[in-house]
Amino acid sequence: MKGKRVGAFLLSVVLTMSVLGGCGSGNEITEAMIPSVTDLRSDETAQANAISLAMNKSYVAELTRLDGDNTQMAVVDEKEVPVVLKATSVDKDLKVKIVNEKNDKVITGTAFEVSVTDSANKTKSYTDSDKDGIIYIKSMEPGKCKISMKASGGYAAPKDITAEVKANIEYKVVDITDEIKSESEINVAAEDSSHNGNSGAGTAQVMTDTVEYVESSKTEITEEVKVQKVDKWGQPVYSKLMKDQYGTDMYEKIISEPTHEDKDGDGKCDRCGAEVKPAHTHSYTKQEITKPATCTEAGTYNMVCPDDGAVDPNNQNLTIAPLGHEDKTGPNGTPDGICDREGCGATVSSAADNGTAGENNGVQTTSESPASTAAEGEKSAEPAAAPTANVYTAGLLLLRAGTTDKIVYDTSSRPIYDTSSEPVYDIQQKVTGYKYTGWQTIDGATYYFDKNGNKVTGSQVIQGIQYTFSDEGVRSGTIGIDVSKYQSSINWQKVKNAGINFVIIRCGYRGYGSGVLVQDPMFASHITGAKAAGLRVGIYFFSQAITEAEAVEEASMAVKLARQYGINMPIAIDSEYANGGAGRADGLSKSARTDITIAFCNTVANAGYKPMVYASKSWFSSHLDVSRFPSSYRIWVAHYAATCGYTGRYDIWQNTSKGSVDGVKGNVDMNISSI
């Protein structure tokens, strides 16, 4: 103790000398030179000196280097915590919280002093004597009030706030975020202990198994079976394809097929029944000029059928002789020696040539139609009659080709099988069923299969727990567990596979000593794992509330965590003794405990969740007036026996604390639910 006093004194001297001797040394004062509170904590005098030295802003800010110019300031970062005031009221009370604005946690370790001016304009000061960062005023005048705080220690005074003191309890969620502690922030031994209020639940007995426990498994049962092949179009395969009238294998798509045939003259194809037009014989009697003749150049023409314009194959490109020049009339009505034909205008050598056939400059002229003169000196062409013999012959050839053609199929298209032929098979291993063992949920129902794969029926004990199964093997009731920090490293998938349908998880507790709100250290892990495994999830809170206002706070914490993680079962209040009957709430009367339970449940209900009350069979009778509970409250009773002896209504029965479930180390509470 003396050594620390001397050390503090010497350090103060060193700091002073550093300041006064700054001109010679050139060193600045640094934060490291200032002694910390923790260094001197065991010595009150030194502690006070250190705090004064560390926290006095004027001292730190105004230190200067006495180097002659008095201009360079010492640089020290301010370590002040930004402080805000928060206030809540539930029922003619006021809770003032001094909060670190950065982490939203209450500030502990300082005896803060606040002044409250109530609605009657009366001001009173209150001190946080236990230094927990919370000042609770149990009785206040309802209405608006003003709250201010004095600067304390190293904390500057925050802004004043205004709060509303509630005239009546409303059972609504309040903000307790900044009050929730982790177990690392508290003395766990002084706040949480094994609860012993369930002595009225009876002694948990371990029953002898009537069915051997086996792991859950699902094994395929297969056998060799003949399975008809299926082609890529999804068709069952047969050994033969259908054949058409020509004996050709048939496919879905046709590339080409023969012309229609109508031998009986009924106007329909003899093969397919399609309408067939009557046979037509061409008569090539019409001239079709393909190139007109000019005065000096020959032209060409074809003979065609006037009915359909078909060209005579034997009379194509027949020659039209050059027309020759024509000079019949000039400007005075007499030949003028110039060809009159349109587009010509050639000089005509003799007017005698006008209108007559003969040689003119070596070119034959004529006034006849193009077909009146044969090409190349042959005989004049009369209008050509159709070469009937040739057309008839061509028709016979075409007809002959039609009767001998076959349908051509696209063999890459879908084949058309002859289903009267033999099917084509493959030998395959086909799953014909499954062999189950252990717990199984099939189509929403839960079964237990023994090691031989047989469904268990009737009343059976499995892993020390009694179950009832129907004649079809369906288990009655829904089986669940409840857990807290005392069950760790849970394999939730194994729990699910073991036939467990739901879990109720402790989300937190109020310390039985100081009344602090604490989150269960395993809650986040438990609820995340249970939900991932597909279990239904509810939560419970171990209460040590001694007022309705505290019950509202406990419910508010449970609701906050339920909203954060999501649940689909009720939120329960766990009402029982703590610390061997020495807990802060263990002396409550039956009436007061019932009031507190109702306050918790109503706050939960008003937040949109289903409230539930947990207690042992005897606790419900001795410490709670169940007749005051509305039917909307769920009841969760603990009674360790082969059958539940609680005579009141209940929704969940905790039937043992010595259950054994695959995935959970050690014993675990077992529950049967009807919800």
XYZ file of C-alpha atoms in Angstrom:
675
model
C 0.000 0.000 0.000
C 2.864 2.438 1.022
C 4.795 1.581 -2.110
C 1.883 2.608 -4.297
C 1.498 5.928 -2.462
C 5.199 6.656 -2.932
C 4.961 5.590 -6.608
C 2.068 7.918 -7.211
C 3.893 10.788 -5.512
C 7.065 10.212 -7.520
C 5.090 9.966 -10.742
C 3.398 13.272 -9.944
C 6.803 14.828 -9.337
C 8.092 13.419 -12.627
C 5.123 14.887 -14.493
C 5.602 18.271 -12.848
C 9.319 18.300 -13.578
C 8.582 17.292 -17.158
C 6.341 20.287 -17.544
C 8.706 22.723 -15.865
C 11.741 21.310 -17.597
C 10.171 21.091 -21.014
C 12.513 23.678 -22.453
C 15.479 21.479 -21.915
C 14.036 18.066 -22.631
C 11.729 18.923 -25.506
C 9.384 16.063 -24.503
C 5.596 16.469 -24.480
C 3.328 15.099 -21.787
C 1.613 11.945 -23.041
C -1.355 9.940 -21.864
C 0.988 7.134 -20.841
C 2.435 9.423 -18.153
C -0.920 9.734 -16.406
C -1.503 6.960 -13.846
C -4.619 4.869 -14.398
C -7.279 4.165 -11.794
C -6.595 0.424 -11.920
C -2.903 0.958 -11.130
C -3.787 2.599 -7.817
C -7.106 0.935 -7.023
C -5.997 -0.506 -3.661
C -5.011 2.888 -2.274
C -7.929 5.283 -1.817
C -5.786 8.411 -1.518
C -3.669 7.553 -4.518
C -6.814 6.562 -6.402
C -8.405 9.913 -5.721
C -5.238 11.719 -6.808
C -5.028 9.609 -9.960
C -8.648 10.176 -10.866
C -8.209 13.898 -10.302
C -5.117 13.897 -12.471
C -6.635 11.741 -15.227
C -10.086 13.286 -15.378
C -9.528 16.986 -14.754
C -9.981 18.326 -18.227
C -8.723 21.788 -17.356
C -5.467 20.278 -16.077
C -4.967 18.195 -19.182
C -6.109 20.849 -21.612
C -4.175 23.729 -20.147
C -0.777 22.136 -19.587
C 1.753 24.049 -21.610
C 5.385 23.750 -22.429
C 7.236 26.519 -20.607
C 9.761 26.974 -23.366
C 9.715 30.716 -23.490
C 6.915 31.281 -25.998
C 4.135 29.524 -24.069
C 2.377 28.495 -27.288
C 2.566 24.686 -27.685
C -0.268 22.834 -25.933
C 0.060 19.286 -24.585
C -1.895 16.797 -26.752
C -4.030 14.269 -24.813
C -7.054 12.457 -26.332
C -10.243 12.868 -24.344
C -11.641 9.559 -23.102
C -15.061 10.782 -22.054
C -17.999 8.451 -22.542
C -21.046 9.979 -24.292
C -23.847 9.710 -21.730
C -27.595 9.757 -22.359
C -30.524 9.420 -19.989
C -33.365 6.981 -20.605
C -36.536 6.499 -18.597
C -39.418 4.027 -18.495
C -42.554 3.814 -16.417
C -44.969 0.927 -15.940
C -47.244 1.794 -13.017
C -46.760 5.042 -10.999
C -43.036 4.368 -11.013
C -39.978 5.662 -12.820
C -36.806 3.911 -13.862
C -33.977 6.223 -14.864
C -31.037 4.668 -16.706
C -27.645 6.269 -17.297
C -26.577 4.807 -20.637
C -23.401 4.751 -22.696
C -24.622 6.102 -26.014
C -22.005 4.168 -27.961
C -22.905 0.628 -26.844
C -26.423 1.221 -25.453
C -25.467 -0.310 -22.100
C -26.049 1.168 -18.632
C -22.921 2.632 -17.052
C -21.910 0.995 -13.785
C -19.363 1.862 -11.091
C -20.357 5.486 -10.461
C -22.834 6.858 -7.919
C -24.678 9.103 -10.366
C -27.066 11.736 -9.005
C -30.221 12.778 -10.848
C -32.896 15.350 -10.154
C -36.531 14.656 -11.021
C -39.131 17.400 -11.266
C -42.557 15.737 -11.143
C -45.888 16.828 -12.599
C -46.585 18.865 -9.458
C -43.356 20.813 -10.102
C -41.637 19.299 -7.084
C -37.968 18.483 -7.503
C -36.175 15.697 -5.696
C -32.684 14.261 -6.049
C -31.845 10.551 -6.214
C -28.484 8.793 -6.075
C -27.470 5.524 -7.721
C -26.097 4.139 -4.443
C -25.460 0.610 -5.769
C -23.719 2.065 -8.830
C -25.561 -0.206 -11.261
C -26.450 2.652 -13.627
C -30.166 2.449 -12.764
C -32.188 4.547 -10.355
C -35.620 3.072 -9.645
C -38.269 5.254 -8.025
C -41.143 3.050 -6.911
C -43.719 5.729 -6.236
C -44.179 8.771 -8.452
C -46.916 11.227 -9.229
C -48.391 10.299 -12.641
C -47.808 12.736 -15.478
C -44.930 14.490 -17.182
C -41.638 14.810 -15.358
C -38.250 16.344 -16.133
C -35.019 14.458 -15.442
C -31.520 15.920 -15.254
C -28.168 14.556 -14.128
C -25.152 16.220 -12.570
C -21.696 15.678 -13.995
C -20.019 12.931 -12.040
C -16.437 11.696 -12.060
C -15.255 11.751 -15.639
C -18.773 11.807 -17.075
C -20.195 15.065 -18.371
C -23.809 15.902 -17.644
C -26.101 14.675 -20.450
C -29.066 16.548 -21.859
C -32.199 16.707 -19.738
C -35.084 14.479 -20.790
C -38.829 14.422 -20.257
C -40.695 11.223 -19.339
C -44.280 10.148 -18.733
C -45.076 8.475 -15.415
C -47.880 5.988 -16.131
C -50.978 6.224 -13.958
C -51.908 2.558 -14.470
C -50.132 -0.547 -15.636
C -50.762 -1.214 -19.340
C -49.050 -4.603 -19.813
C -47.159 -3.380 -22.846
C -43.591 -4.181 -23.867
C -41.016 -1.674 -22.609
C -37.488 -1.124 -23.883
C -35.085 -3.128 -21.692
C -32.363 -3.544 -24.339
C -29.760 -1.621 -22.357
C -30.460 -3.623 -19.191
C -29.868 -7.153 -20.517
C -26.616 -8.582 -19.212
C -24.483 -11.493 -20.284
C -23.184 -13.909 -17.669
C -19.680 -12.510 -18.175
C -20.922 -9.243 -16.639
C -22.372 -10.696 -13.431
C -21.542 -12.962 -10.529
C -23.369 -16.025 -11.797
C -23.223 -17.884 -8.466
C -25.064 -15.009 -6.799
C -27.732 -14.718 -9.496
C -28.448 -18.157 -11.015
C -28.615 -21.521 -9.313
C -30.308 -24.853 -9.731
C -34.004 -24.304 -9.234
C -35.682 -26.473 -6.665
C -39.291 -25.428 -6.938
C -40.180 -28.653 -8.735
C -40.027 -30.803 -5.637
C -43.778 -30.970 -6.040
C -43.286 -32.608 -9.423
C -42.361 -35.877 -7.786
C -39.325 -38.053 -8.126
C -38.271 -38.737 -11.665
C -38.119 -42.492 -12.073
C -36.182 -44.336 -14.715
C -38.441 -47.009 -16.184
C -37.153 -50.209 -17.757
C -37.234 -50.236 -21.545
C -39.724 -52.592 -23.123
C -38.356 -51.982 -26.617
C -34.662 -51.862 -27.448
C -33.498 -48.441 -28.579
C -32.086 -48.379 -32.108
C -30.777 -45.530 -34.244
C -33.099 -44.076 -36.846
C -32.369 -45.419 -40.330
C -34.024 -45.820 -43.698
C -32.767 -48.577 -46.013
C -33.997 -49.260 -49.551
C -35.437 -52.691 -50.322
C -34.643 -53.675 -53.924
C -35.202 -56.644 -56.237
C -34.428 -57.545 -59.845
C -37.338 -56.737 -62.096
C -37.955 -56.757 -65.854
C -38.559 -53.195 -66.924
C -39.661 -52.485 -70.482
C -37.235 -50.228 -72.286
C -38.307 -46.706 -73.098
C -36.952 -44.821 -76.112
C -35.838 -41.218 -76.083
C -39.379 -40.110 -76.916
C -40.677 -41.837 -73.779
C -42.349 -44.672 -75.700
C -42.238 -48.277 -74.527
C -40.041 -50.202 -76.986
C -41.334 -53.233 -78.961
C -39.397 -55.639 -81.152
C -41.102 -54.573 -84.406
C -42.326 -51.400 -86.075
C -45.631 -50.952 -87.814
C -45.383 -51.378 -91.625
C -47.247 -49.432 -94.288
C -49.015 -50.914 -97.376
C -45.667 -51.113 -99.138
C -44.096 -53.146 -96.304
C -41.899 -50.252 -95.130
C -41.196 -49.580 -91.398
C -43.186 -46.557 -90.311
C -41.913 -43.389 -88.614
C -43.687 -40.237 -87.517
C -42.335 -37.956 -90.271
C -42.659 -38.590 -94.034
C -40.086 -37.188 -96.438
C -42.061 -38.013 -99.637
C -44.910 -40.216 -100.776
C -46.314 -41.368 -104.188
C -48.930 -39.422 -106.157
C -52.539 -40.250 -105.564
C -54.053 -43.127 -107.544
C -57.697 -43.335 -108.645
C -58.185 -46.533 -110.663
C -61.893 -46.895 -109.953
C -62.600 -43.312 -111.075
C -64.485 -42.279 -107.927
C -62.452 -39.093 -107.522
C -60.635 -40.395 -104.414
C -57.182 -41.896 -103.976
C -57.401 -45.676 -103.749
C -54.620 -45.700 -101.087
C -55.430 -42.795 -98.787
C -58.910 -41.584 -99.765
C -57.816 -38.033 -100.582
C -59.828 -36.153 -103.243
C -58.341 -36.585 -106.733
C -59.098 -34.259 -109.660
C -60.234 -35.959 -112.933
C -57.470 -36.840 -115.436
C -56.773 -34.071 -117.990
C -55.480 -34.435 -121.597
C -53.732 -31.354 -122.898
C -54.674 -29.764 -126.237
C -51.833 -27.498 -127.370
C -53.746 -25.087 -129.639
C -52.769 -21.708 -128.286
C -49.735 -19.753 -129.417
C -47.638 -18.080 -126.759
C -45.046 -15.606 -128.140
C -41.840 -15.762 -126.119
C -39.897 -13.269 -128.333
C -41.625 -10.888 -130.817
C -40.144 -10.680 -134.368
C -38.866 -7.335 -135.752
C -38.365 -6.048 -139.300
C -34.980 -7.689 -139.529
C -34.861 -10.276 -136.651
C -36.765 -13.529 -136.164
C -38.931 -14.138 -133.089
C -40.027 -17.304 -131.162
C -43.224 -18.828 -129.782
C -44.512 -21.939 -127.950
C -47.678 -23.945 -128.334
C -49.608 -24.176 -125.015
C -52.782 -25.746 -123.645
C -55.423 -23.009 -123.352
C -56.972 -24.743 -120.291
C -54.004 -24.605 -117.948
C -51.157 -22.937 -119.918
C -49.084 -26.140 -120.064
C -46.303 -25.927 -122.729
C -46.197 -28.518 -125.519
C -42.823 -30.205 -124.922
C -42.558 -31.000 -128.674
C -43.359 -27.496 -129.908
C -41.209 -25.046 -128.039
C -39.236 -22.059 -129.343
C -40.776 -22.204 -132.808
C -39.367 -19.519 -135.138
C -41.236 -16.414 -136.330
C -39.631 -15.030 -139.549
C -38.467 -11.364 -139.616
C -41.373 -9.081 -140.564
C -39.555 -6.981 -143.202
C -39.866 -3.231 -143.674
C -43.173 -1.541 -144.461
C -43.622 1.844 -146.202
C -47.248 2.436 -147.085
C -47.806 6.068 -146.320
C -45.647 9.203 -146.068
C -46.513 12.793 -145.075
C -48.466 13.391 -148.311
C -50.234 10.022 -148.249
C -47.678 8.434 -150.522
C -44.728 6.144 -149.628
C -41.787 8.190 -148.444
C -39.068 5.517 -148.403
C -39.049 5.198 -144.569
C -40.252 2.066 -142.714
C -43.538 2.735 -140.947
C -43.149 0.013 -138.244
C -42.892 1.353 -134.726
C -39.350 1.746 -133.537
C -37.752 1.009 -136.942
C -37.542 4.092 -139.292
C -35.189 2.346 -141.701
C -34.866 3.625 -145.321
C -36.884 1.573 -147.753
C -35.221 1.281 -151.157
C -38.334 1.206 -153.305
C -41.861 2.291 -152.831
C -42.811 -0.760 -154.823
C -41.963 -2.872 -151.827
C -44.776 -1.274 -149.858
C -47.307 -3.911 -148.743
C -45.747 -6.736 -150.768
C -43.664 -9.744 -149.841
C -40.239 -10.028 -151.348
C -36.602 -9.403 -150.837
C -35.669 -6.086 -149.230
C -32.031 -5.631 -148.501
C -31.793 -9.404 -148.228
C -34.601 -9.601 -145.559
C -37.885 -11.423 -146.197
C -40.967 -9.351 -145.340
C -44.525 -10.437 -144.756
C -47.755 -9.054 -143.478
C -48.995 -12.440 -142.207
C -49.242 -13.520 -138.600
C -46.068 -14.784 -136.918
C -47.082 -18.402 -137.390
C -47.699 -18.049 -141.187
C -44.098 -18.747 -142.103
C -41.945 -21.694 -140.975
C -38.434 -21.104 -139.731
C -35.349 -21.575 -141.893
C -37.232 -22.078 -145.191
C -39.563 -24.826 -143.914
C -43.262 -24.984 -144.809
C -45.658 -22.433 -143.371
C -46.837 -23.343 -139.840
C -50.532 -23.865 -139.427
C -51.941 -23.493 -135.897
C -50.314 -26.521 -134.244
C -52.525 -29.296 -132.953
C -51.440 -31.126 -129.753
C -49.163 -34.097 -130.467
C -51.660 -36.499 -128.946
C -49.498 -39.612 -129.204
C -46.616 -37.985 -127.329
C -48.850 -36.639 -124.525
C -50.514 -40.011 -124.078
C -47.177 -41.746 -123.856
C -45.882 -39.261 -121.230
C -49.042 -39.754 -119.193
C -48.592 -43.531 -119.132
C -45.028 -43.148 -117.893
C -46.142 -40.796 -115.095
C -48.895 -43.184 -114.103
C -46.492 -46.088 -114.147
C -44.103 -44.190 -111.818
C -46.915 -43.423 -109.363
C -47.936 -47.051 -108.915
C -44.399 -48.237 -108.201
C -43.243 -45.430 -105.777
C -43.103 -46.052 -101.977
C -43.485 -43.740 -98.985
C -40.106 -42.474 -97.783
C -39.861 -41.936 -93.981
C -37.507 -39.842 -91.874
C -35.923 -42.657 -89.855
C -34.550 -40.179 -87.312
C -38.091 -39.237 -86.252
C -40.246 -41.056 -83.686
C -40.768 -44.725 -84.614
C -44.261 -46.215 -84.664
C -44.119 -49.530 -82.823
C -46.196 -52.592 -83.510
C -47.569 -53.068 -79.988
C -48.660 -56.607 -80.862
C -44.997 -57.614 -81.152
C -42.789 -58.664 -78.196
C -41.822 -55.907 -75.723
C -38.109 -55.229 -75.262
C -37.009 -55.486 -71.595
C -34.093 -54.429 -69.359
C -33.292 -56.196 -66.096
C -33.038 -53.540 -63.358
C -32.710 -53.185 -59.576
C -35.969 -51.561 -58.533
C -36.786 -50.052 -55.120
C -39.856 -51.902 -53.896
C -39.976 -50.432 -50.392
C -37.988 -49.312 -47.341
C -36.903 -50.838 -44.072
C -37.130 -48.357 -41.197
C -35.629 -48.507 -37.720
C -35.933 -46.139 -34.756
C -38.000 -42.968 -34.754
C -39.527 -41.954 -38.064
C -41.952 -39.228 -39.112
C -43.917 -40.359 -42.171
C -46.717 -38.262 -43.687
C -46.864 -36.163 -40.517
C -47.265 -39.134 -38.132
C -44.539 -40.391 -35.769
C -43.650 -44.086 -35.514
C -41.019 -46.200 -33.786
C -39.623 -49.208 -35.660
C -37.740 -51.952 -33.812
C -34.431 -53.395 -35.003
C -36.292 -55.765 -37.368
C -38.191 -52.905 -39.011
C -41.530 -53.643 -37.315
C -43.822 -50.845 -36.113
C -44.165 -50.679 -32.329
C -47.731 -50.567 -30.971
C -49.387 -50.215 -27.567
C -47.765 -48.757 -24.428
C -43.970 -49.013 -24.609
C -40.956 -47.663 -22.703
C -38.105 -46.432 -24.917
C -34.970 -44.943 -23.342
C -36.766 -44.750 -20.003
C -39.738 -42.827 -21.414
C -43.216 -44.264 -21.732
C -45.019 -43.788 -25.033
C -48.392 -44.866 -26.370
C -48.808 -46.097 -29.952
C -51.999 -46.907 -31.849
C -52.675 -50.254 -33.507
C -51.268 -48.706 -36.699
C -48.107 -47.671 -34.852
C -48.856 -43.928 -34.674
C -47.484 -42.329 -31.505
C -49.978 -40.384 -29.400
C -49.146 -36.799 -28.411
C -46.272 -34.611 -29.470
C -42.967 -35.228 -27.663
C -40.550 -32.458 -26.793
C -37.733 -31.420 -24.484
C -36.836 -28.249 -22.607
C -33.253 -27.057 -22.314
C -31.090 -24.277 -20.904
C -27.380 -23.610 -20.441
C -27.171 -26.855 -18.460
C -27.501 -28.780 -21.738
C -24.694 -27.847 -24.123
C -23.268 -29.140 -27.400
C -26.613 -30.515 -28.556
C -26.755 -32.298 -31.909
C -30.140 -31.015 -32.980
C -30.448 -33.184 -36.065
C -30.016 -36.286 -33.898
C -32.645 -34.893 -31.537
C -35.022 -34.502 -34.468
C -34.234 -38.002 -35.717
C -34.931 -39.373 -32.225
C -38.609 -38.515 -32.594
C -38.556 -35.145 -30.803
C -40.995 -32.651 -32.297
C -40.485 -29.512 -30.235
C -38.200 -27.790 -27.734
C -38.809 -25.043 -25.171
C -35.609 -23.081 -24.539
C -34.738 -20.879 -21.580
C -34.082 -17.453 -23.062
C -33.052 -15.774 -19.818
C -33.566 -15.207 -16.132
C -33.754 -12.499 -13.514
C -30.981 -12.863 -10.958
C -32.259 -14.161 -7.631
C -29.833 -11.813 -5.840
C -29.734 -8.369 -7.456
C -32.627 -8.842 -9.862
C -30.502 -8.175 -12.938
C -31.851 -9.381 -16.318
C -29.541 -12.000 -17.880
C -29.657 -13.814 -21.231
C -29.045 -17.568 -21.055
C -25.565 -18.069 -22.568
C -26.727 -21.058 -24.633
C -29.970 -19.510 -25.880
C -28.742 -18.235 -29.245
C -26.993 -21.527 -30.050
C -29.949 -23.644 -28.934
C -32.643 -21.767 -30.841
C -30.577 -21.472 -34.010
C -29.752 -25.188 -34.058
C -33.266 -26.324 -33.150
C -34.870 -24.234 -35.878
C -32.329 -25.408 -38.452
C -33.265 -29.023 -37.618
C -36.950 -28.280 -38.215
C -38.158 -28.476 -34.600
C -41.013 -26.360 -33.301
C -39.644 -23.837 -30.794
C -40.976 -22.048 -27.720
C -39.117 -20.132 -25.000
C -39.365 -19.709 -21.232
C -38.096 -17.110 -18.750
C -37.096 -17.926 -15.158
C -38.782 -15.204 -13.137
C -37.670 -13.546 -9.911
C -39.935 -10.548 -10.322
C -41.257 -9.083 -7.092
C -43.568 -6.506 -8.695
C -45.874 -6.427 -11.677
C -43.610 -3.793 -13.234
C -40.682 -6.232 -13.075
C -42.878 -8.935 -14.615
C -43.590 -6.580 -17.530
C -39.827 -6.114 -17.952
C -39.223 -9.880 -17.930
C -41.938 -10.380 -20.528
C -40.445 -7.532 -22.578
C -37.079 -9.297 -22.636
C -38.668 -12.601 -23.682
C -40.665 -10.880 -26.442
C -37.559 -9.056 -27.690
C -35.678 -12.360 -28.064
C -38.708 -14.107 -29.598
C -38.910 -11.382 -32.235
C -35.194 -11.552 -32.870
C -35.077 -15.302 -33.530
C -38.663 -16.285 -34.359
C -40.728 -18.893 -32.500
C -43.883 -20.904 -33.205
C -44.797 -22.087 -29.702
C -45.718 -20.129 -26.535
C -43.602 -17.889 -24.286
C -43.679 -19.286 -20.746
C -42.978 -17.838 -17.311
C -41.166 -20.323 -15.069
C -42.438 -19.842 -11.511
C -40.540 -21.716 -8.781
C -38.146 -21.271 -5.860
C -34.518 -20.271 -6.348
C -31.418 -20.687 -4.220
C -32.994 -23.132 -1.808
C -35.898 -20.815 -1.105
C -33.718 -17.755 -0.487
C -34.362 -16.053 -3.810
C -35.578 -12.469 -3.918
C -39.065 -13.592 -5.041
C -39.370 -16.677 -2.844
C -41.321 -14.876 -0.122
C -44.147 -13.701 -2.380
C -47.701 -14.423 -1.334
C -49.923 -16.553 -3.520
C -51.906 -13.472 -4.514
C -48.815 -11.386 -5.354
C -47.238 -14.217 -7.341
C -50.469 -14.657 -9.295
C -50.548 -10.892 -10.027
C -46.973 -11.059 -11.292
C -47.704 -14.110 -13.451
C -50.742 -12.405 -14.976
C -48.700 -9.251 -15.681
C -46.095 -11.339 -17.519
C -48.676 -13.289 -19.530
C -50.777 -10.253 -20.461
C -47.685 -8.408 -21.717
C -46.777 -11.435 -23.843
C -50.339 -11.689 -25.191
C -50.496 -7.968 -26.012
C -47.271 -8.387 -28.005
C -48.963 -11.024 -30.188
C -47.590 -14.230 -28.629
C -49.221 -17.107 -26.745
C -48.471 -16.899 -22.994
C -47.867 -20.016 -20.909
C -47.326 -20.718 -17.174
C -44.864 -23.398 -16.050
C -44.931 -24.909 -12.556
C -44.998 -28.224 -10.745
C -48.249 -29.961 -9.872
C -48.046 -28.859 -6.222
C -46.848 -25.315 -7.082
C -49.992 -24.680 -9.109
C -52.014 -25.591 -6.035
C -49.956 -23.854 -3.339
C -48.490 -20.731 -4.969
C -50.774 -19.748 -7.840
C -54.491 -19.022 -8.066
C -55.117 -20.785 -11.364
C -58.793 -19.805 -11.285
C -57.700 -16.247 -12.157
C -55.988 -17.367 -15.359
C -58.014 -16.890 -18.562
C -58.430 -19.900 -20.846
C -56.065 -18.296 -23.348
C -53.110 -19.025 -21.049
C -51.373 -22.305 -21.814
C -50.543 -24.474 -18.811
C -47.302 -26.436 -18.605
C -47.267 -28.749 -15.604
C -44.386 -30.802 -14.204
C -45.388 -34.115 -12.625
C -43.004 -37.041 -12.760
C -45.148 -40.164 -12.878
C -46.456 -42.778 -15.293
C -49.632 -40.697 -15.644
C -50.170 -37.005 -14.944
C -51.854 -36.469 -11.586
C -52.650 -32.802 -12.106
C -56.438 -32.445 -12.095
C -56.607 -29.021 -13.707
C -56.461 -28.381 -17.412
C -53.008 -28.478 -18.975
C -51.477 -28.332 -22.439
C -47.975 -29.687 -21.879
C -46.966 -32.341 -19.357
C -43.336 -32.520 -18.248
C -43.270 -36.185 -17.217
C -39.613 -36.680 -16.282
C -36.353 -34.850 -15.723
C -34.302 -37.954 -16.447
C -35.066 -38.417 -20.118
C -32.411 -39.699 -22.495
C -32.455 -38.403 -26.053
C -29.932 -39.083 -28.777
C -28.016 -35.873 -29.433
C -28.246 -34.568 -25.827
C -25.543 -35.387 -23.293
C -26.892 -36.517 -19.932
C -30.453 -36.264 -18.690
C -33.018 -33.913 -20.154
C -36.601 -32.897 -19.284
C -39.215 -34.658 -21.407
C -42.604 -33.213 -22.323
C -45.797 -34.386 -23.995
C -47.796 -31.646 -25.687
C -51.315 -31.372 -27.043
C -50.570 -28.098 -28.886
